[in-house]
Tab-separated table of C-alpha atoms in Angstrom:
chain	number	residue	atom	x	y	z
A	622	MET	CA	0.000	0.000	0.000
A	623	ARG	CA	2.887	2.391	0.635
A	624	ARG	CA	4.012	1.790	-2.923
A	625	ALA	CA	0.482	2.379	-4.215
A	626	LEU	CA	0.383	5.687	-2.338
A	627	GLU	CA	3.721	6.689	-3.865
A	628	LEU	CA	2.277	5.986	-7.295
A	629	ALA	CA	-0.922	7.896	-6.522
A	630	ALA	CA	1.101	10.969	-5.559
A	631	ARG	CA	2.388	11.149	-9.154
A	632	GLY	CA	-1.106	12.078	-10.344
A	633	PRO	CA	-2.380	15.662	-10.586
A	634	ALA	CA	-3.025	17.130	-7.155
A	635	VAL	CA	-5.814	19.387	-8.447
A	636	ASP	CA	-8.130	17.517	-10.795
A	637	PRO	CA	-11.811	16.593	-11.073
A	638	ASN	CA	-10.767	13.059	-10.143
A	639	PRO	CA	-8.861	11.879	-7.061
A	640	ARG	CA	-5.260	10.694	-7.052
A	641	VAL	CA	-5.188	6.877	-7.035
A	642	GLY	CA	-2.430	4.270	-7.210
A	643	CYS	CA	-2.654	0.509	-7.747
A	644	VAL	CA	-0.210	-2.400	-7.425
A	645	LEU	CA	-0.990	-5.931	-8.647
A	646	LEU	CA	0.679	-8.824	-6.791
A	647	ASP	CA	0.854	-12.540	-7.494
A	648	ALA	CA	0.152	-15.145	-4.796
A	649	ASP	CA	3.779	-14.926	-3.619
A	650	GLY	CA	3.715	-11.131	-3.291
A	651	ARG	CA	5.672	-10.381	-6.453
A	652	THR	CA	4.663	-7.275	-8.392
A	653	LEU	CA	2.854	-7.977	-11.646
A	654	GLY	CA	1.992	-4.427	-12.614
A	655	GLU	CA	1.651	-0.866	-11.317
A	656	GLY	CA	-0.416	2.114	-12.326
A	657	TRP	CA	-1.743	5.477	-11.259
A	658	HIS	CA	-4.392	7.878	-12.469
A	659	ARG	CA	-2.907	10.635	-14.625
A	660	GLY	CA	-5.942	12.904	-14.710
A	661	ALA	CA	-9.534	13.204	-15.878
A	662	GLY	CA	-10.216	11.228	-19.046
A	663	THR	CA	-7.178	8.945	-18.700
A	664	PRO	CA	-7.281	5.287	-17.572
A	665	HIS	CA	-7.894	4.790	-13.878
A	666	ALA	CA	-5.104	3.377	-11.732
A	667	GLU	CA	-6.506	-0.160	-11.718
A	668	VAL	CA	-6.795	-0.257	-15.499
A	669	ALA	CA	-3.297	1.195	-15.898
A	670	ALA	CA	-1.905	-1.508	-13.599
A	671	LEU	CA	-3.825	-4.246	-15.425
A	672	THR	CA	-2.566	-2.977	-18.772
A	673	ALA	CA	1.027	-3.089	-17.522
A	674	ALA	CA	0.620	-6.579	-16.073
A	675	LEU	CA	-1.177	-8.076	-19.066
A	676	ALA	CA	1.318	-6.587	-21.507
A	677	ASP	CA	3.977	-8.800	-19.941
A	678	ALA	CA	2.018	-11.956	-19.115
A	679	GLY	CA	-1.103	-11.950	-21.285
A	680	GLU	CA	-3.208	-13.034	-18.320
A	681	LEU	CA	-3.095	-12.794	-14.541
A	682	PRO	CA	-2.050	-15.838	-12.514
A	683	PRO	CA	-4.511	-17.387	-10.023
A	684	GLY	CA	-4.551	-15.663	-6.643
A	685	THR	CA	-3.737	-12.175	-7.936
A	686	THR	CA	-4.238	-9.331	-5.420
A	687	ALA	CA	-4.948	-5.723	-6.340
A	688	VAL	CA	-3.743	-3.170	-3.784
A	689	VAL	CA	-5.449	0.166	-4.444
A	690	THR	CA	-5.511	3.451	-2.540
A	691	LEU	CA	-9.190	4.221	-3.240
A	692	GLU	CA	-12.170	1.896	-3.528
A	693	PRO	CA	-12.523	0.828	-7.183
A	694	CYS	CA	-15.295	2.797	-8.840
A	695	ASN	CA	-18.571	1.098	-9.654
A	696	HIS	CA	-19.956	3.386	-12.347
A	697	THR	CA	-19.355	4.275	-15.975
A	698	GLY	CA	-18.107	7.793	-16.633
A	699	ARG	CA	-15.457	8.640	-19.212
A	700	THR	CA	-14.156	5.146	-18.479
A	701	GLY	CA	-15.816	1.916	-17.383
A	702	PRO	CA	-16.132	0.692	-13.773
A	703	CYS	CA	-12.813	-0.424	-12.298
A	704	SER	CA	-14.516	-3.016	-10.092
A	705	GLN	CA	-15.688	-4.835	-13.219
A	706	ALA	CA	-12.280	-4.480	-14.883
A	707	LEU	CA	-10.676	-6.245	-11.923
A	708	LEU	CA	-13.292	-8.992	-12.065
A	709	ASP	CA	-12.878	-9.476	-15.802
A	710	ALA	CA	-9.116	-9.820	-15.363
A	711	GLY	CA	-9.527	-12.532	-12.730
A	712	VAL	CA	-8.333	-10.673	-9.623
A	713	SER	CA	-9.273	-12.736	-6.571
A	714	ARG	CA	-8.402	-10.339	-3.725
A	715	VAL	CA	-8.585	-6.560	-3.424
A	716	VAL	CA	-6.989	-4.494	-0.647
A	717	ILE	CA	-8.365	-0.959	-0.312
A	718	ALA	CA	-7.135	2.036	1.676
A	719	GLN	CA	-9.963	4.614	1.469
A	720	PRO	CA	-13.634	3.984	0.694
A	721	ASP	CA	-14.925	6.147	-2.156
A	722	PRO	CA	-16.776	9.097	-0.541
A	723	THR	CA	-18.829	9.927	-3.642
A	724	PRO	CA	-22.294	8.354	-3.950
A	725	LEU	CA	-21.920	8.063	-7.727
A	726	ALA	CA	-18.706	6.018	-7.746
A	727	ALA	CA	-19.006	4.124	-4.437
A	728	GLY	CA	-20.094	0.516	-4.190
A	729	GLY	CA	-17.140	-1.168	-5.826
A	730	ALA	CA	-16.134	-3.075	-2.693
A	731	GLU	CA	-19.680	-4.346	-2.186
A	732	HIS	CA	-19.909	-5.429	-5.822
A	733	LEU	CA	-16.632	-7.327	-5.588
A	734	ARG	CA	-17.643	-9.088	-2.380
A	735	ALA	CA	-20.999	-10.060	-3.862
A	736	VAL	CA	-19.307	-12.133	-6.558
A	737	GLY	CA	-16.822	-13.842	-4.235
A	738	VAL	CA	-13.764	-11.595	-4.330
A	739	GLU	CA	-11.996	-11.220	-0.977
A	740	VAL	CA	-11.972	-7.530	-0.048
A	741	VAL	CA	-9.874	-5.945	2.720
A	742	THR	CA	-10.503	-2.276	3.562
A	743	GLY	CA	-8.975	0.421	5.740
A	744	VAL	CA	-5.278	-0.320	5.102
A	745	MET	CA	-3.461	3.042	5.555
A	746	GLU	CA	-6.787	4.810	5.159
A	747	ARG	CA	-5.625	7.969	6.926
A	748	GLU	CA	-2.693	8.428	4.548
A	749	ALA	CA	-4.867	7.800	1.509
A	750	THR	CA	-7.488	10.275	2.705
A	751	ALA	CA	-4.831	12.937	3.326
A	752	LEU	CA	-3.585	12.481	-0.238
A	753	ASN	CA	-7.016	13.569	-1.514
A	754	GLU	CA	-7.909	16.127	1.142
A	755	TRP	CA	-10.025	18.433	-1.008
A	756	PHE	CA	-11.692	15.661	-3.002
A	757	THR	CA	-12.763	13.906	0.209
A	758	ALA	CA	-13.979	17.048	1.970
A	759	SER	CA	-15.838	18.224	-1.124
A	760	ALA	CA	-17.620	14.872	-1.405
A	761	ARG	CA	-18.677	15.120	2.232
A	762	LEU	CA	-20.000	18.662	1.794
A	763	GLY	CA	-21.629	18.092	-1.589
A	764	ARG	CA	-19.921	21.236	-2.930
A	765	PRO	CA	-16.407	22.664	-3.261
A	766	VAL	CA	-14.506	23.400	-0.061
A	767	VAL	CA	-14.167	27.173	0.350
A	768	THR	CA	-11.054	28.796	1.788
A	769	LEU	CA	-11.405	32.521	2.421
A	770	LYS	CA	-8.084	34.316	2.192
A	771	LEU	CA	-7.828	37.541	4.168
A	772	ALA	CA	-4.985	40.018	4.608
A	773	SER	CA	-5.206	42.988	6.927
A	774	THR	CA	-3.486	45.380	9.277
A	775	LEU	CA	-3.707	44.869	13.032
A	776	ASP	CA	-6.776	47.100	13.114
A	777	GLY	CA	-8.566	45.054	10.459
A	778	ARG	CA	-8.070	47.265	7.408
A	779	VAL	CA	-7.570	45.848	3.918
A	780	ALA	CA	-6.993	49.170	2.160
A	781	ALA	CA	-6.230	52.775	3.054
A	782	ALA	CA	-8.825	55.533	2.938
A	783	ASP	CA	-7.771	56.434	-0.614
A	784	GLY	CA	-8.304	52.828	-1.756
A	785	THR	CA	-4.652	51.846	-2.061
A	786	SER	CA	-3.799	48.379	-0.736
A	787	ARG	CA	-0.410	47.295	-2.136
A	788	TRP	CA	1.221	46.079	-0.089
A	789	ILE	CA	-0.157	45.494	3.409
A	790	THR	CA	1.739	42.259	3.921
A	791	GLY	CA	5.362	41.445	3.161
A	792	GLU	CA	7.043	39.422	0.455
A	793	GLN	CA	6.965	36.096	2.315
A	794	ALA	CA	3.219	36.354	2.931
A	795	ARG	CA	2.590	37.186	-0.718
A	796	LEU	CA	4.658	34.189	-1.789
A	797	ASP	CA	2.599	32.035	0.562
A	798	VAL	CA	-0.588	33.164	-1.208
A	799	HIS	CA	0.767	31.868	-4.511
A	800	ARG	CA	1.631	28.526	-2.925
A	801	GLN	CA	-1.854	28.220	-1.495
A	802	ARG	CA	-3.498	29.230	-4.767
A	803	ALA	CA	-1.772	26.224	-6.297
A	804	THR	CA	-3.846	23.908	-4.073
A	805	ALA	CA	-7.126	25.221	-5.495
A	806	GLY	CA	-9.093	24.421	-8.609
A	807	ALA	CA	-10.490	27.948	-8.726
A	808	VAL	CA	-9.536	31.403	-7.427
A	809	VAL	CA	-12.607	33.571	-6.856
A	810	VAL	CA	-12.971	37.373	-6.618
A	811	GLY	CA	-15.795	39.857	-6.955
A	812	THR	CA	-16.055	42.495	-9.643
A	813	GLY	CA	-15.159	45.149	-7.062
A	814	THR	CA	-11.728	43.631	-6.474
A	815	ALA	CA	-11.278	42.913	-10.177
A	816	LEU	CA	-11.956	46.548	-11.081
A	817	ALA	CA	-10.063	48.154	-8.209
A	818	ASP	CA	-6.908	46.018	-8.232
A	819	ASP	CA	-6.765	44.573	-11.775
A	820	PRO	CA	-5.306	41.304	-10.425
A	821	GLN	CA	-4.058	38.460	-12.590
A	822	LEU	CA	-4.898	35.726	-10.026
A	823	THR	CA	-2.370	33.246	-11.375
A	824	VAL	CA	0.153	31.161	-9.485
A	825	ARG	CA	3.586	32.759	-9.882
A	826	LEU	CA	6.402	31.013	-8.058
A	827	PRO	CA	10.197	30.955	-8.363
A	828	GLU	CA	11.740	28.081	-10.277
A	829	GLY	CA	12.271	25.055	-8.051
A	830	ASP	CA	9.540	25.930	-5.551
A	831	PRO	CA	7.959	22.644	-4.358
A	832	ALA	CA	4.437	24.030	-4.853
A	833	LEU	CA	5.035	24.170	-8.602
A	834	ALA	CA	4.543	20.409	-8.674
A	835	LEU	CA	0.857	20.997	-7.887
A	836	LEU	CA	0.420	22.757	-11.230
A	837	HIS	CA	1.537	19.868	-13.424
A	838	VAL	CA	-1.281	17.612	-14.579
A	839	ALA	CA	0.859	15.022	-16.378
A	840	GLU	CA	4.404	14.445	-17.529
A	841	GLY	CA	5.128	16.615	-20.540
A	842	ALA	CA	1.861	18.567	-20.234
A	843	PRO	CA	1.801	22.359	-19.742
A	844	ALA	CA	1.361	23.686	-16.231
A	845	ARG	CA	-2.204	24.085	-15.056
A	846	GLN	CA	-3.392	27.359	-13.623
A	847	PRO	CA	-6.461	27.556	-11.374
A	848	LEU	CA	-9.692	28.646	-12.997
A	849	ARG	CA	-10.140	32.393	-12.421
A	850	VAL	CA	-13.692	33.256	-11.370
A	851	VAL	CA	-15.187	36.740	-11.212
A	852	VAL	CA	-18.500	37.083	-9.371
A	853	GLY	CA	-20.819	40.035	-9.953
A	854	THR	CA	-22.735	41.891	-12.622
A	855	ARG	CA	-20.352	44.730	-13.485
A	856	GLU	CA	-18.420	44.339	-16.734
A	857	LEU	CA	-14.635	44.192	-16.858
A	858	PRO	CA	-12.729	46.355	-19.350
A	859	ALA	CA	-11.193	44.502	-22.293
A	860	SER	CA	-7.756	45.452	-20.943
A	861	ALA	CA	-8.311	43.652	-17.620
A	862	ARG	CA	-5.530	41.215	-16.802
A	863	LEU	CA	-8.162	38.654	-15.808
A	864	LEU	CA	-9.120	38.474	-19.474
A	865	ASP	CA	-5.648	37.573	-20.718
A	866	ASP	CA	-4.825	34.134	-22.116
A	867	VAL	CA	-2.585	33.003	-19.247
A	868	ALA	CA	-5.454	31.115	-17.625
A	869	GLU	CA	-9.151	30.502	-18.160
A	870	THR	CA	-11.542	33.034	-16.623
A	871	LEU	CA	-15.192	32.361	-15.792
A	872	LEU	CA	-17.516	35.365	-15.373
A	873	LEU	CA	-20.499	34.613	-13.132
A	874	PRO	CA	-23.088	37.432	-13.196
A	875	THR	CA	-24.617	36.586	-9.818
A	876	HIS	CA	-24.428	37.638	-6.180
A	877	ASP	CA	-25.478	34.236	-4.827
A	878	PRO	CA	-22.585	32.273	-3.228
A	879	ALA	CA	-24.525	28.999	-3.439
A	880	GLU	CA	-24.978	29.468	-7.185
A	881	VAL	CA	-21.251	30.094	-7.540
A	882	LEU	CA	-20.407	26.847	-5.764
A	883	THR	CA	-22.975	24.859	-7.728
A	884	THR	CA	-21.387	26.060	-10.958
A	885	LEU	CA	-17.869	25.285	-9.763
A	886	GLY	CA	-18.889	21.858	-8.479
A	887	GLY	CA	-20.330	21.090	-11.901
A	888	ARG	CA	-16.917	21.842	-13.385
A	889	GLY	CA	-15.186	19.339	-11.092
A	890	ILE	CA	-13.749	21.948	-8.701
A	891	HIS	CA	-13.097	20.571	-5.200
A	892	HIS	CA	-11.347	23.545	-3.569
A	893	ALA	CA	-12.223	27.197	-4.179
A	894	TRP	CA	-9.773	29.843	-2.964
A	895	LEU	CA	-11.755	33.017	-2.246
A	896	GLU	CA	-9.710	36.220	-2.617
A	897	GLY	CA	-12.510	38.725	-3.059
A	898	GLY	CA	-12.816	41.926	-1.081
A	899	PRO	CA	-15.009	42.735	1.949
A	900	THR	CA	-18.308	42.449	0.044
A	901	LEU	CA	-17.698	38.989	-1.391
A	902	ALA	CA	-16.174	37.756	1.860
A	903	ALA	CA	-19.235	38.905	3.802
A	904	ALA	CA	-21.615	37.273	1.318
A	905	PHE	CA	-19.970	33.851	1.696
A	906	LEU	CA	-19.675	34.219	5.475
A	907	ARG	CA	-23.334	35.217	5.853
A	908	ALA	CA	-24.323	32.214	3.760
A	909	GLY	CA	-22.281	29.880	5.995
A	910	LEU	CA	-20.239	28.773	3.003
A	911	VAL	CA	-16.704	29.350	4.278
A	912	ASP	CA	-14.975	26.216	5.543
A	913	ARG	CA	-11.547	27.640	6.270
A	914	LEU	CA	-9.991	31.046	6.870
A	915	VAL	CA	-6.404	31.888	5.982
A	916	HIS	CA	-5.659	35.308	7.447
A	917	HIS	CA	-2.363	37.069	6.780
A	918	LEU	CA	-1.965	39.621	9.571
A	919	ALA	CA	0.524	42.466	9.107
A	920	PRO	CA	2.118	44.352	12.044
A	921	ALA	CA	0.776	47.678	10.807
A	922	LEU	CA	-2.017	50.173	11.525
A	923	LEU	CA	-4.135	52.349	9.236
A	924	GLY	CA	-6.901	53.670	11.474
A	925	SER	CA	-9.303	54.108	8.551
A	926	GLY	CA	-10.064	52.538	5.214
A	927	ALA	CA	-11.886	49.436	3.994
A	928	PRO	CA	-12.674	46.870	6.711
A	929	LEU	CA	-11.764	43.184	6.593
A	930	THR	CA	-15.338	42.148	5.723
A	931	GLY	CA	-18.637	43.791	4.997
A	932	ASP	CA	-21.698	43.618	7.247
A	933	LEU	CA	-22.274	40.109	8.602
A	934	GLY	CA	-25.677	40.913	10.046
A	935	ILE	CA	-24.502	40.462	13.639
A	936	GLY	CA	-26.103	42.978	15.996
A	937	THR	CA	-25.095	41.699	19.413
A	938	ILE	CA	-22.097	40.095	21.067
A	939	ALA	CA	-24.178	36.977	21.621
A	940	GLY	CA	-24.154	36.483	17.859
A	941	LEU	CA	-20.363	36.558	17.622
A	942	ASP	CA	-19.140	34.334	14.798
A	943	ARG	CA	-16.341	32.375	16.481
A	944	TRP	CA	-13.609	30.409	14.716
A	945	ARG	CA	-11.140	27.802	15.924
A	946	LEU	CA	-7.463	28.647	15.525
A	947	ASP	CA	-5.783	25.605	13.946
A	948	ASP	CA	-2.375	26.999	13.050
A	949	VAL	CA	-0.165	30.074	13.430
A	950	THR	CA	2.817	30.469	11.112
A	951	ARG	CA	5.255	33.367	11.010
A	952	LEU	CA	6.064	34.629	7.506
A	953	GLY	CA	8.716	37.295	7.888
A	954	ASP	CA	7.107	39.973	10.073
A	955	ASP	CA	3.575	38.794	9.212
A	956	LEU	CA	1.502	36.030	10.760
A	957	ARG	CA	-0.616	33.495	8.908
A	958	LEU	CA	-3.604	32.352	10.938
A	959	THR	CA	-5.450	29.273	9.723
A	960	LEU	CA	-8.928	28.859	11.198
A	961	THR	CA	-11.994	26.648	10.848
A	962	PRO	CA	-15.550	27.289	12.074
A	963	GLU	CA	-16.037	26.552	15.742
A	964	GLY	CA	-17.688	23.156	16.026
A	965	ALA	CA	-16.503	21.928	12.611
A	966	ALA	CA	-15.278	18.331	12.438
């Protein structure tokens, strides 16, 4: 299973499909074939491993075991069900790390057991789940996971009174934002931020930075940039950097956070990185659709200017929206606070 996890980690970290690895073993524990999923539309890990094994032997020997990091799928999408592919190849035992959390694809283990295949589950499940953090969490929520990125002065200002905002935080904090963008399938802003700041919203990292590996979907393929999403009804000028050809941009003329997430979920997005200004932040917070806060806090004061968020509709201290502090990291002179809603699992 450790080897299967190593193989799975070669797949694209941000993809509509999860990262999966598979190792086929004969009855004596010798490796017959290995495979991993290289991205949406390519053969699943089990099929890749079967292809490698059958290319050498023509057929699998009796007693073959498939060791796979995620429960073999039981539905037909762009490819056929992996549970049936294993059955057709004559696999007699399947060892699984993580059960499939998606209702559509789950059921492979049950199907295999029903026809007499020995199935073992839960082997290194924690490690397999961690490998597909956003995929798993998104399946549980039924929508993309939303991380709200904030950056402010000590007194909670995100811009000065004249509207200027570059730069509140230092170079290390700004580099950290690019690394965290690389974990997301989409970076989301409102039209207010798009018009005021003219951001590009791409991942820009120095050569050799480990986070660059998250942008590669397959060996030899061009780097992937997150989908850029602009929410709101105001039009962007043709010269806006968000309309360049560096990355795809999706314009969503709505003010409804739930509609935004429904659209992104339909595009296979599991993790949305929200970088909008106070208005968009408040809209998602009021809707209860923020799962994680990443707050870069600068040791600086402004005294006036735009606040961290817009009105949250809280009129009394009893309605305080509390968050659990999960991590504090120093980035130069700035702090990065990572928080989740109080009471969240």
